[in-house]
mmCIF file of C-alpha atoms in Angstrom:
data_model
loop_
_atom_site.group_PDB
_atom_site.id
_atom_site.type_symbol
_atom_site.label_atom_id
_atom_site.label_comp_id
_atom_site.label_asym_id
_atom_site.label_seq_id
_atom_site.Cartn_x
_atom_site.Cartn_y
_atom_site.Cartn_z
ATOM 1 C CA MET A 1 38.723 24.292 -53.038
ATOM 2 C CA ALA A 2 41.789 26.794 -53.783
ATOM 3 C CA SER A 3 39.720 28.599 -55.558
ATOM 4 C CA LYS A 4 36.997 29.302 -51.727
ATOM 5 C CA VAL A 5 40.675 29.576 -49.962
ATOM 6 C CA VAL A 6 41.333 32.367 -52.386
ATOM 7 C CA ARG A 7 37.121 34.801 -52.160
ATOM 8 C CA TRP A 8 38.386 33.958 -48.280
ATOM 9 C CA ILE A 9 41.648 35.597 -47.770
ATOM 10 C CA ALA A 10 40.101 38.344 -50.364
ATOM 11 C CA LEU A 11 37.087 38.857 -48.478
ATOM 12 C CA CYS A 12 39.088 38.525 -45.334
ATOM 13 C CA PHE A 13 41.524 41.080 -46.082
ATOM 14 C CA CYS A 14 38.014 43.413 -47.056
ATOM 15 C CA VAL A 15 36.658 43.261 -43.486
ATOM 16 C CA ALA A 16 40.100 43.744 -42.044
ATOM 17 C CA SER A 17 40.238 46.672 -43.816
ATOM 18 C CA ILE A 18 36.978 48.159 -42.713
ATOM 19 C CA LEU A 19 38.607 50.681 -41.224
ATOM 20 C CA CYS A 20 39.578 52.149 -44.860
ATOM 21 C CA GLU A 21 37.873 52.344 -47.611
ATOM 22 C CA CYS A 22 36.582 49.501 -49.040
ATOM 23 C CA VAL A 23 35.121 49.184 -52.764
ATOM 24 C CA LYS A 24 32.818 46.905 -53.537
ATOM 25 C CA ALA A 25 31.390 46.014 -56.980
ATOM 26 C CA THR A 26 33.708 47.928 -59.510
ATOM 27 C CA TYR A 27 33.441 48.268 -63.107
ATOM 28 C CA THR A 28 37.122 47.344 -64.322
ATOM 29 C CA THR A 29 38.562 47.836 -67.590
ATOM 30 C CA ASN A 30 42.214 47.496 -68.822
ATOM 31 C CA HIS A 31 44.776 50.549 -70.054
ATOM 32 C CA GLN A 32 47.655 50.054 -71.804
ATOM 33 C CA TYR A 33 49.489 52.338 -70.580
ATOM 34 C CA ASN A 34 52.922 50.014 -71.033
ATOM 35 C CA PRO A 35 54.973 52.313 -69.081
ATOM 36 C CA ALA A 36 58.085 49.879 -69.571
ATOM 37 C CA ALA A 37 58.149 51.685 -73.023
ATOM 38 C CA HIS A 38 58.046 54.705 -71.988
ATOM 39 C CA ASN A 39 60.259 54.589 -69.292
ATOM 40 C CA TYR A 40 58.114 54.721 -66.574
ATOM 41 C CA ALA A 41 56.847 58.758 -67.728
ATOM 42 C CA LEU A 42 53.985 60.351 -66.853
ATOM 43 C CA ASP A 43 52.919 61.844 -70.044
ATOM 44 C CA GLY A 44 49.870 62.277 -70.970
ATOM 45 C CA LEU A 45 48.449 60.990 -67.532
ATOM 46 C CA TYR A 46 46.274 63.330 -64.434
ATOM 47 C CA CYS A 47 48.820 63.116 -62.539
ATOM 48 C CA ALA A 48 51.816 63.600 -64.471
ATOM 49 C CA THR A 49 51.575 67.146 -62.769
ATOM 50 C CA TYR A 50 51.782 66.378 -59.497
ATOM 51 C CA ASP A 51 54.081 63.152 -59.586
ATOM 52 C CA SER A 52 56.446 63.737 -62.653
ATOM 53 C CA ASP A 53 59.262 65.024 -60.257
ATOM 54 C CA GLN A 54 59.274 61.551 -58.503
ATOM 55 C CA SER A 55 61.909 58.804 -59.087
ATOM 56 C CA LEU A 56 61.961 55.903 -61.335
ATOM 57 C CA GLN A 57 61.769 53.562 -58.855
ATOM 58 C CA TRP A 58 58.988 55.217 -57.403
ATOM 59 C CA ARG A 59 57.556 55.535 -60.761
ATOM 60 C CA SER A 60 58.148 51.681 -61.301
ATOM 61 C CA GLN A 61 57.157 50.325 -58.114
ATOM 62 C CA TYR A 62 53.964 48.745 -58.643
ATOM 63 C CA LEU A 63 51.488 48.519 -61.559
ATOM 64 C CA TRP A 64 49.542 51.411 -62.841
ATOM 65 C CA THR A 65 45.550 52.641 -62.676
ATOM 66 C CA ALA A 66 43.262 55.441 -63.855
ATOM 67 C CA TYR A 67 40.607 56.199 -60.869
ATOM 68 C CA CYS A 68 37.384 56.950 -61.483
ATOM 69 C CA ASP A 69 35.157 57.834 -58.575
ATOM 70 C CA GLN A 70 32.124 55.924 -58.672
ATOM 71 C CA ASP A 71 29.591 58.861 -57.211
ATOM 72 C CA GLY A 72 30.490 60.366 -60.613
ATOM 73 C CA SER A 73 32.199 62.850 -59.314
ATOM 74 C CA PRO A 74 36.240 64.396 -60.635
ATOM 75 C CA MET A 75 39.012 62.482 -59.165
ATOM 76 C CA GLY A 76 40.870 65.664 -57.604
ATOM 77 C CA ALA A 77 45.181 65.609 -57.289
ATOM 78 C CA SER A 78 44.911 63.873 -53.631
ATOM 79 C CA LEU A 79 44.529 60.496 -54.896
ATOM 80 C CA CYS A 80 47.998 60.829 -57.258
ATOM 81 C CA GLY A 81 49.963 58.299 -56.481
ATOM 82 C CA LYS A 82 48.235 56.264 -54.086
ATOM 83 C CA CYS A 83 48.173 52.928 -53.590
ATOM 84 C CA ILE A 84 44.981 50.303 -53.941
ATOM 85 C CA HIS A 85 44.918 46.725 -53.292
ATOM 86 C CA VAL A 86 42.406 45.622 -56.574
ATOM 87 C CA THR A 87 41.021 41.900 -55.806
ATOM 88 C CA ASN A 88 38.335 39.906 -58.517
ATOM 89 C CA ASP A 89 35.999 39.548 -57.078
ATOM 90 C CA VAL A 90 35.024 36.263 -58.940
ATOM 91 C CA THR A 91 38.638 34.837 -58.780
ATOM 92 C CA GLY A 92 39.873 36.271 -55.707
ATOM 93 C CA GLU A 93 43.187 37.038 -57.566
ATOM 94 C CA SER A 94 44.714 40.882 -55.835
ATOM 95 C CA VAL A 95 47.430 43.369 -57.116
ATOM 96 C CA THR A 96 48.603 46.764 -55.576
ATOM 97 C CA VAL A 97 48.592 49.219 -58.281
ATOM 98 C CA ARG A 98 49.538 52.584 -58.017
ATOM 99 C CA ILE A 99 46.481 55.536 -59.074
ATOM 100 C CA LEU A 100 48.001 57.689 -61.897
ATOM 101 C CA ASP A 101 45.653 58.416 -64.122
ATOM 102 C CA ARG A 102 42.004 59.534 -63.949
ATOM 103 C CA CYS A 103 39.009 57.951 -66.045
ATOM 104 C CA GLU A 104 35.265 58.065 -66.422
ATOM 105 C CA ASN A 105 33.812 54.265 -66.612
ATOM 106 C CA GLY A 106 32.819 55.178 -62.656
ATOM 107 C CA GLY A 107 35.539 52.169 -61.916
ATOM 108 C CA LEU A 108 38.917 51.618 -62.585
ATOM 109 C CA ASP A 109 41.410 51.288 -65.392
ATOM 110 C CA LEU A 110 44.156 48.890 -64.481
ATOM 111 C CA GLU A 111 47.644 48.234 -66.484
ATOM 112 C CA THR A 112 46.722 45.566 -69.007
ATOM 113 C CA GLU A 113 49.373 43.486 -67.393
ATOM 114 C CA ALA A 114 47.873 44.637 -63.722
ATOM 115 C CA PHE A 115 44.090 43.331 -65.195
ATOM 116 C CA SER A 116 45.717 40.212 -66.454
ATOM 117 C CA ASP A 117 47.340 39.309 -63.022
ATOM 118 C CA ILE A 118 43.907 39.190 -61.240
ATOM 119 C CA ASP A 119 42.036 37.932 -64.342
ATOM 120 C CA GLY A 120 42.785 34.145 -63.498
ATOM 121 C CA ASP A 121 39.937 32.219 -65.652
ATOM 122 C CA GLY A 122 40.206 34.655 -68.484
ATOM 123 C CA LYS A 123 36.523 36.190 -69.001
ATOM 124 C CA GLY A 124 37.463 39.732 -67.592
ATOM 125 C CA HIS A 125 39.230 40.301 -70.711
ATOM 126 C CA PHE A 126 36.174 38.377 -72.742
ATOM 127 C CA ASN A 127 33.888 40.350 -71.247
ATOM 128 C CA GLY A 128 36.733 44.107 -72.129
ATOM 129 C CA HIS A 129 35.313 44.507 -68.131
ATOM 130 C CA MET A 130 35.965 42.502 -64.446
ATOM 131 C CA SER A 131 33.759 43.250 -61.374
ATOM 132 C CA THR A 132 36.638 44.057 -58.945
ATOM 133 C CA THR A 133 36.624 45.848 -55.166
ATOM 134 C CA TYR A 134 39.542 47.995 -53.587
ATOM 135 C CA THR A 135 40.720 49.339 -50.577
ATOM 136 C CA PHE A 136 43.548 51.920 -50.450
ATOM 137 C CA VAL A 137 46.845 50.620 -48.956
ATOM 138 C CA GLY A 138 50.190 52.444 -47.844
ATOM 139 C CA CYS A 139 52.750 52.152 -50.939
#
């Protein structure tokens, strides 16, 4: 029953944000950025060129993700620092993350902690990926 409620909430969130971009069935993997161990330095990330002057509070406010446009076009600098609300399509669990990197898997590459936060059934870790829905939100 709780699972149905969570899925309903996720669906309502997506429908309510129809004016924003809501992308379904996104291939989502995890990546071990481990930002706390590196004092949230953006070294080596695509967005470091654009966001390295941001405060520690800004860099540590949200978990991180790499963004990979599903149509195959490269991610541009305009997406650096933007936030997305990501929902596991199976469990309905969700998390808000900040885009600080780019990848090439045609989906999202969530920081391991964010991936774990929405992988309540463990199938994402078992399979090495999960299907998610995301919506751009304000940070």
